[in-house]
Amino acid sequence: MNNKNIQLFVPTFRTEECLEQIRECLDKGWTGLGFKTVQFEEEWKKYTGLENAHYLNSATVGLDMAVDILKETKGWADGDEIISTPLTFVSTNHAVLYNNMKVVFADVDEYLCLDPKSVRKKITDKTRAILFVGLGGNTGRLKEIEQICKEHKLSLILDAAHMAGTRYKDGTLPGKNADCIVYSFQAVKNCPTGDSGMICFKDKTNDEIARKKSWLGINKDTFARTAGSGAYKWKYDVEYVGHKNHGNSIMASIGLVSLKYLDRDNAYRRTLAQWYDEFFAGNDKIKPIKAAPDCISSRHLYQIIVKNRDELLLALNECGIYPGVHYRDNTEYRMYAYAKGTCPKAHEASEHILSLPMHMRLTFEDVKYICEMVVKYAQ
Ligand SMILES: *Cc1c(COP(=O)(O)O)cnc(C)c1O
């Protein structure tokens, strides 16, 4: 053991700027829905170029709402199918189960994202949507997936939890034509808050439904009611049995500051990735996952594939380095076990992938040390 302590993820907050934003909320006496949440939605729309954005308390509830609202508006039935990846955080696939639909797992490609070839084979007359995860910030073959959706009239939901700031090289936003994109601002994601997310529907009507459903089904938010006048502002209607999923102004305050630094931070993440790449170049025991050729990745993750992942992970821990695994093959979990063995590439990857530390506090010296230890212990 030595005295190093290099964690996988450490969020960086610009504390003074965050406190200044939060102070505005406290001084005003407005910490909930409205005020900063509206500002953050406007800034997010400007940043992404998306037409709709609704701020939520997590991406998990966002994915749930994406499936729920598309199911309702498109008339999908219980038991209908959504094609998804086994190599993701369980939020992605739980969203399908919450809504009594079935996850059909397709295999991944060399980017660890859904492989269009495998997806095509999984389409049945019950398929309604494809749920694509931009793993680690990568776009993989998302454009081909979009083409498949068009051909087969399927909806596209993009789990962009890792993709805050990811762009194509021509500057366009990945998935800008998806039916719904969901971003995460959870603390270790690229645009950190304490916990929150954004749901971005293509259709304005769906955005309006989301705004009601995220606040118990109430059809006007508090801010609009307070801004309005008259004695009847208490007399709102309740249109849905909605949940309490909306975000709040304290989290949005932090989000507004993180968003200001997102491009700068992502550029540094890409620099870290480049340093890793350079150290590992020519080493045939270590295979880094590359960004797709047309992708400027947010670099939420830097993943490598090695033969002896489990031993390497333990050896690195002994050196004060704490990597992670993204992710365990979801078909290993009981609720998805019906699909065990259907995605051999994802399964193989999940046994050999390792996510190396990736955050704003890492220095060149840290990366060099990590790489030296990885090279030393990889077989
Ligand atoms: C983090 C994450 C989520 C969930 O985000 P929360 O904001 O924590 O709910 C969903 N999908 C993926 C791929 C994630 O990494």
Coordinates of C-alpha atoms and ligand atoms in Angstrom, one line a residue:
M1 CA 0.0 0.0 0.0
N2 CA 1.2 3.6 -0.6
N3 CA -0.4 6.9 0.2
K4 CA -2.1 7.5 -3.2
N5 CA -5.8 7.8 -3.3
I6 CA -7.0 8.2 -6.9
Q7 CA -10.7 7.7 -7.2
L8 CA -12.7 6.9 -10.3
F9 CA -14.9 9.9 -10.1
V10 CA -14.7 13.1 -8.1
P11 CA -17.2 15.9 -8.9
T12 CA -15.8 19.4 -9.2
F13 CA -18.1 22.2 -8.1
R14 CA -17.2 25.9 -8.4
T15 CA -18.3 26.4 -4.8
E16 CA -18.4 30.2 -4.6
E17 CA -20.3 30.6 -7.8
C18 CA -22.8 27.8 -6.7
L19 CA -23.3 29.5 -3.3
E20 CA -23.9 32.8 -5.0
Q21 CA -26.7 31.2 -7.1
I22 CA -28.1 29.4 -4.1
R23 CA -28.0 32.6 -2.1
E24 CA -30.4 34.2 -4.6
C25 CA -32.8 31.3 -4.0
L26 CA -32.6 31.6 -0.2
D27 CA -32.8 35.4 -0.2
K28 CA -35.8 35.3 -2.5
G29 CA -37.4 32.5 -0.5
W30 CA -37.8 30.3 -3.6
T31 CA -36.1 26.9 -3.6
G32 CA -38.6 24.7 -5.4
L33 CA -40.0 24.4 -8.9
G34 CA -39.8 27.5 -11.0
F35 CA -37.3 30.4 -10.8
K36 CA -33.9 28.7 -11.2
T37 CA -35.4 25.5 -12.7
V38 CA -36.9 27.6 -15.5
Q39 CA -33.6 29.4 -16.0
F40 CA -31.7 26.1 -16.2
E41 CA -34.2 24.7 -18.7
E42 CA -33.8 27.8 -20.9
E43 CA -30.0 27.6 -20.7
W44 CA -30.1 23.9 -21.5
K45 CA -32.2 24.5 -24.6
K46 CA -29.8 27.2 -25.7
Y47 CA -26.8 24.9 -25.1
T48 CA -28.3 21.8 -26.9
G49 CA -30.4 23.6 -29.5
L50 CA -33.3 21.3 -28.4
E51 CA -36.8 22.8 -28.4
N52 CA -38.0 21.3 -25.2
A53 CA -36.4 20.6 -21.9
H54 CA -38.0 19.8 -18.6
Y55 CA -35.9 19.7 -15.4
L56 CA -36.4 16.6 -13.2
N57 CA -35.0 15.3 -9.9
S58 CA -33.1 12.5 -11.8
A59 CA -32.5 10.9 -15.1
T60 CA -34.0 7.7 -13.7
V61 CA -37.4 9.3 -13.4
G62 CA -36.8 10.9 -16.8
L63 CA -36.4 7.6 -18.5
D64 CA -39.5 6.3 -16.7
M65 CA -41.5 9.3 -17.9
A66 CA -40.1 8.9 -21.4
V67 CA -41.5 5.4 -21.7
D68 CA -44.7 6.2 -19.8
I69 CA -45.6 9.2 -22.0
L70 CA -44.6 7.7 -25.3
K71 CA -46.5 4.5 -24.4
E72 CA -49.6 6.6 -23.6
T73 CA -49.5 8.9 -26.6
K74 CA -48.6 6.2 -29.1
G75 CA -51.0 3.6 -27.7
W76 CA -48.4 1.0 -26.9
A77 CA -49.7 -2.0 -24.9
D78 CA -48.5 -3.9 -21.9
G79 CA -46.0 -6.5 -23.0
D80 CA -44.9 -4.6 -26.1
E81 CA -41.2 -4.6 -26.6
I82 CA -38.4 -2.0 -26.4
I83 CA -34.9 -3.0 -27.6
S84 CA -32.1 -2.0 -25.2
T85 CA -28.6 -2.8 -24.2
P86 CA -27.4 -5.1 -21.4
L87 CA -24.4 -2.9 -20.8
T88 CA -25.9 0.0 -18.9
F89 CA -26.9 1.3 -15.5
V90 CA -30.1 -0.5 -14.5
S91 CA -32.1 2.8 -14.7
T92 CA -32.2 2.4 -18.4
N93 CA -33.9 -1.0 -18.4
H94 CA -36.0 -0.5 -15.3
A95 CA -37.7 2.3 -17.1
V96 CA -39.2 -0.3 -19.4
L97 CA -40.3 -2.6 -16.6
Y98 CA -41.9 0.2 -14.6
N99 CA -44.2 0.6 -17.5
N100 CA -45.1 -3.1 -17.9
M101 CA -43.3 -3.5 -21.2
K102 CA -40.6 -6.0 -22.1
V103 CA -36.9 -5.3 -22.5
V104 CA -35.5 -7.2 -25.6
F105 CA -31.7 -7.1 -25.3
A106 CA -29.6 -6.5 -28.4
D107 CA -25.8 -6.9 -28.4
V108 CA -23.1 -4.2 -28.5
D109 CA -20.4 -3.3 -30.9
E110 CA -16.8 -2.2 -30.4
Y111 CA -18.0 1.1 -29.0
L112 CA -20.0 -0.9 -26.3
C113 CA -23.1 0.8 -27.7
L114 CA -26.1 -1.0 -29.4
D115 CA -25.0 -2.8 -32.6
P116 CA -27.4 -2.0 -35.4
K117 CA -26.8 -5.5 -36.9
S118 CA -28.0 -7.2 -33.7
V119 CA -30.8 -4.7 -33.2
R120 CA -32.3 -5.6 -36.7
K121 CA -32.4 -9.2 -35.7
K122 CA -34.4 -8.4 -32.5
I123 CA -37.2 -6.5 -34.2
T124 CA -40.6 -8.2 -34.0
D125 CA -44.2 -7.0 -34.6
K126 CA -44.3 -6.0 -31.0
T127 CA -41.2 -3.7 -31.1
R128 CA -42.2 -0.1 -30.3
A129 CA -38.9 1.6 -29.6
I130 CA -35.2 1.5 -29.3
L131 CA -33.5 2.7 -26.2
F132 CA -29.9 3.8 -27.0
V133 CA -27.3 4.5 -24.4
G134 CA -24.3 6.6 -25.4
L135 CA -21.9 4.7 -23.2
G136 CA -19.2 6.8 -21.7
G137 CA -20.3 9.7 -23.9
N138 CA -19.8 7.8 -27.2
T139 CA -22.3 8.1 -30.1
G140 CA -21.3 4.6 -31.4
R141 CA -23.6 3.8 -34.4
L142 CA -26.5 6.0 -33.3
K143 CA -27.1 7.3 -36.8
E144 CA -27.6 3.8 -38.1
I145 CA -30.0 3.2 -35.2
E146 CA -31.9 6.3 -36.2
Q147 CA -32.2 4.9 -39.7
I148 CA -33.6 1.6 -38.4
C149 CA -36.2 3.5 -36.3
K150 CA -37.2 5.4 -39.5
E151 CA -37.5 2.2 -41.6
H152 CA -39.5 0.3 -39.0
K153 CA -41.4 3.3 -37.6
L154 CA -40.0 2.8 -34.1
S155 CA -39.6 5.5 -31.5
L156 CA -36.1 6.4 -30.3
I157 CA -35.3 7.1 -26.7
L158 CA -31.7 8.3 -26.0
D159 CA -30.3 7.7 -22.5
A160 CA -27.8 10.5 -22.7
A161 CA -26.8 10.2 -19.0
H162 CA -23.2 10.2 -20.1
M163 CA -23.6 12.5 -23.0
A164 CA -23.8 16.0 -21.6
G165 CA -21.7 18.0 -24.1
T166 CA -21.1 15.2 -26.6
R167 CA -21.3 16.5 -30.2
Y168 CA -20.7 15.3 -33.7
K169 CA -17.6 16.7 -35.4
D170 CA -19.9 18.9 -37.6
G171 CA -21.2 20.5 -34.4
T172 CA -24.6 18.9 -34.4
L173 CA -26.2 17.3 -31.3
P174 CA -26.4 13.5 -31.2
G175 CA -30.0 12.3 -31.2
K176 CA -31.5 15.7 -32.0
N177 CA -34.3 14.0 -33.8
A178 CA -34.9 11.3 -31.1
D179 CA -38.4 11.2 -29.7
C180 CA -36.9 11.8 -26.3
I181 CA -33.5 12.5 -24.8
V182 CA -32.8 12.1 -21.1
Y183 CA -29.7 13.7 -19.5
S184 CA -28.4 13.1 -16.0
F185 CA -26.9 15.7 -13.7
Q186 CA -26.2 13.3 -10.9
A187 CA -23.1 14.3 -9.0
V188 CA -20.5 12.1 -10.8
K189 CA -21.8 12.9 -14.3
N190 CA -20.2 15.6 -16.5
C191 CA -22.6 18.4 -15.6
P192 CA -22.9 17.8 -11.9
T193 CA -25.5 18.9 -9.4
G194 CA -26.4 17.0 -6.2
D195 CA -28.9 14.9 -8.2
S196 CA -31.1 15.8 -11.1
G197 CA -31.9 15.3 -14.8
M198 CA -33.5 16.7 -17.9
I199 CA -36.1 15.2 -20.2
C200 CA -36.2 16.6 -23.7
F201 CA -39.1 15.6 -25.9
K202 CA -39.2 16.3 -29.6
D203 CA -43.0 17.0 -29.4
K204 CA -44.2 20.1 -27.5
T205 CA -47.3 18.2 -26.5
N206 CA -45.3 15.5 -24.7
D207 CA -43.2 18.2 -23.0
E208 CA -46.5 19.7 -21.7
I209 CA -47.6 16.3 -20.5
A210 CA -44.3 15.8 -18.7
R211 CA -44.6 19.1 -16.9
K212 CA -47.9 18.0 -15.5
K213 CA -46.9 14.4 -14.8
S214 CA -43.8 15.5 -13.0
W215 CA -45.9 17.4 -10.4
L216 CA -48.6 14.8 -9.5
G217 CA -50.6 15.6 -12.7
I218 CA -51.3 19.2 -11.6
N219 CA -51.8 21.3 -14.8
K220 CA -50.1 24.5 -13.7
D221 CA -46.8 25.0 -11.9
T222 CA -46.6 27.0 -8.7
F223 CA -44.5 29.7 -10.4
A224 CA -47.1 30.3 -13.1
R225 CA -49.9 30.4 -10.5
T226 CA -48.1 32.9 -8.4
A227 CA -47.2 35.0 -11.4
G228 CA -50.9 35.0 -12.4
S229 CA -53.5 36.9 -10.5
G230 CA -57.0 36.5 -9.2
A231 CA -58.6 34.8 -6.4
Y232 CA -58.8 31.4 -8.2
K233 CA -55.1 30.6 -8.4
W234 CA -55.6 27.7 -5.9
K235 CA -58.2 26.1 -8.2
Y236 CA -55.9 24.0 -10.3
D237 CA -57.0 20.9 -12.1
V238 CA -55.3 17.4 -11.7
E239 CA -55.2 15.6 -15.0
Y240 CA -53.0 12.6 -14.2
V241 CA -52.0 10.4 -11.3
G242 CA -48.5 11.9 -11.6
H243 CA -45.5 11.5 -9.4
K244 CA -43.3 14.1 -7.8
N245 CA -40.5 14.1 -10.2
H246 CA -39.7 17.7 -10.9
G247 CA -36.3 19.4 -10.1
N248 CA -35.8 22.2 -7.6
S249 CA -34.1 25.6 -7.7
I250 CA -31.2 24.6 -5.4
M251 CA -30.1 21.8 -7.7
A252 CA -30.7 24.1 -10.7
S253 CA -28.5 26.7 -9.2
I254 CA -25.6 24.2 -9.1
G255 CA -26.5 23.0 -12.6
L256 CA -26.4 26.6 -14.0
V257 CA -22.8 26.9 -12.8
S258 CA -21.8 23.4 -14.0
L259 CA -23.2 24.1 -17.4
K260 CA -21.1 27.2 -17.7
Y261 CA -18.0 25.1 -17.4
L262 CA -19.2 22.0 -19.2
D263 CA -17.4 22.5 -22.5
R264 CA -14.2 23.4 -20.8
D265 CA -14.4 20.5 -18.4
N266 CA -15.1 18.0 -21.3
A267 CA -12.2 19.4 -23.2
Y268 CA -10.0 18.5 -20.2
R269 CA -11.6 15.0 -20.0
R270 CA -10.6 14.5 -23.7
T271 CA -7.1 15.6 -22.9
L272 CA -6.9 13.0 -20.1
A273 CA -8.3 10.4 -22.6
Q274 CA -5.6 11.4 -25.0
W275 CA -2.9 11.0 -22.4
Y276 CA -4.2 7.5 -21.5
D277 CA -4.3 6.7 -25.3
E278 CA -0.7 7.8 -25.8
F279 CA 0.6 5.8 -22.8
F280 CA -1.2 2.7 -24.0
A281 CA -0.4 3.0 -27.7
G282 CA 1.3 -0.1 -29.0
N283 CA 0.6 -2.2 -25.9
D284 CA -1.3 -5.2 -27.1
K285 CA -2.5 -6.2 -23.6
I286 CA -4.5 -3.1 -23.2
K287 CA -7.3 -2.2 -25.6
P288 CA -8.9 1.2 -25.1
I289 CA -12.5 1.8 -26.2
K290 CA -12.3 4.5 -28.9
A291 CA -14.8 7.3 -29.6
A292 CA -16.7 6.8 -32.9
P293 CA -14.9 8.6 -35.8
D294 CA -17.5 11.4 -36.1
C295 CA -17.9 11.8 -32.3
I296 CA -16.5 14.5 -30.0
S297 CA -17.2 12.5 -26.8
S298 CA -18.0 14.1 -23.5
R299 CA -15.6 11.4 -22.2
H300 CA -17.6 10.6 -19.2
L301 CA -15.6 7.3 -19.1
Y302 CA -12.2 6.1 -20.2
Q303 CA -12.6 2.3 -20.6
I304 CA -10.1 -0.3 -21.5
I305 CA -10.4 -4.1 -22.2
V306 CA -7.9 -6.4 -20.5
K307 CA -7.6 -10.1 -20.1
N308 CA -7.2 -10.1 -16.3
R309 CA -9.6 -7.4 -15.3
D310 CA -10.4 -8.7 -11.8
E311 CA -6.8 -9.2 -10.8
L312 CA -5.8 -5.9 -12.4
L313 CA -8.5 -4.1 -10.4
L314 CA -7.3 -5.6 -7.1
A315 CA -3.6 -4.8 -8.0
L316 CA -4.6 -1.2 -8.8
N317 CA -6.4 -0.9 -5.5
E318 CA -3.2 -1.9 -3.8
C319 CA -1.5 1.0 -5.6
G320 CA -4.2 3.5 -4.3
I321 CA -6.0 3.6 -7.6
Y322 CA -9.8 2.9 -7.6
P323 CA -11.2 2.1 -11.1
G324 CA -14.8 1.0 -11.8
V325 CA -16.7 -1.3 -14.1
H326 CA -19.4 0.0 -16.5
Y327 CA -21.3 -2.2 -16.4
R328 CA -22.2 -5.7 -15.2
D329 CA -24.2 -7.4 -18.0
N330 CA -27.8 -6.6 -16.9
T331 CA -29.0 -10.1 -17.9
E332 CA -27.1 -11.3 -14.8
Y333 CA -29.8 -9.7 -12.7
R334 CA -32.9 -11.7 -11.8
M335 CA -35.4 -9.5 -13.5
Y336 CA -33.5 -9.7 -16.8
A337 CA -32.2 -13.2 -16.5
Y338 CA -34.7 -14.5 -19.2
A339 CA -32.3 -13.0 -21.7
K340 CA -29.1 -14.5 -20.2
G341 CA -26.8 -15.6 -23.0
T342 CA -28.5 -13.6 -25.7
C343 CA -25.8 -10.9 -26.0
P344 CA -22.4 -12.7 -26.0
K345 CA -20.3 -9.6 -26.9
A346 CA -21.8 -7.5 -24.2
H347 CA -21.3 -10.4 -21.7
E348 CA -17.6 -10.8 -22.8
A349 CA -17.0 -7.1 -22.6
S350 CA -18.6 -6.9 -19.1
E351 CA -16.0 -9.5 -17.9
H352 CA -13.1 -7.5 -19.2
I353 CA -13.8 -3.8 -19.1
L354 CA -12.3 -1.5 -16.7
S355 CA -13.1 2.3 -16.3
L356 CA -10.0 4.2 -15.3
P357 CA -10.2 7.4 -13.2
M358 CA -11.7 10.3 -15.1
H359 CA -12.4 13.6 -13.5
M360 CA -11.2 17.2 -13.3
R361 CA -8.8 16.8 -10.5
L362 CA -6.5 14.4 -12.2
T363 CA -3.1 15.7 -13.3
F364 CA -0.7 14.4 -16.0
E365 CA 1.3 12.9 -13.2
D366 CA -1.7 11.0 -12.0
V367 CA -2.5 9.6 -15.4
K368 CA 1.2 8.7 -15.9
Y369 CA 1.2 6.8 -12.6
I370 CA -2.1 5.0 -13.3
C371 CA -0.8 4.0 -16.8
E372 CA 2.5 2.7 -15.4
M373 CA 0.6 0.5 -12.9
V374 CA -1.9 -0.7 -15.5
V375 CA 0.9 -1.6 -17.8
K376 CA 2.7 -3.3 -15.0
Y377 CA -0.2 -5.5 -13.9
A378 CA -2.2 -6.1 -17.2
Q379 CA -1.6 -9.5 -18.6
Ligands
LIG1 C1 -26.5 7.7 -14.0 C2 -27.2 7.0 -15.1 C3 -28.6 7.0 -15.2 C4 -29.5 7.6 -14.0 O1 -29.2 8.9 -13.7 P1 -29.7 9.5 -12.4 O2 -29.7 11.0 -12.7 O3 -28.7 9.1 -11.3 O4 -31.1 9.0 -12.1 C5 -29.2 6.4 -16.2 N1 -28.5 5.8 -17.2 C6 -27.2 5.8 -17.2 C7 -26.5 5.1 -18.3 C8 -26.5 6.4 -16.1 O5 -25.2 6.3 -16.1

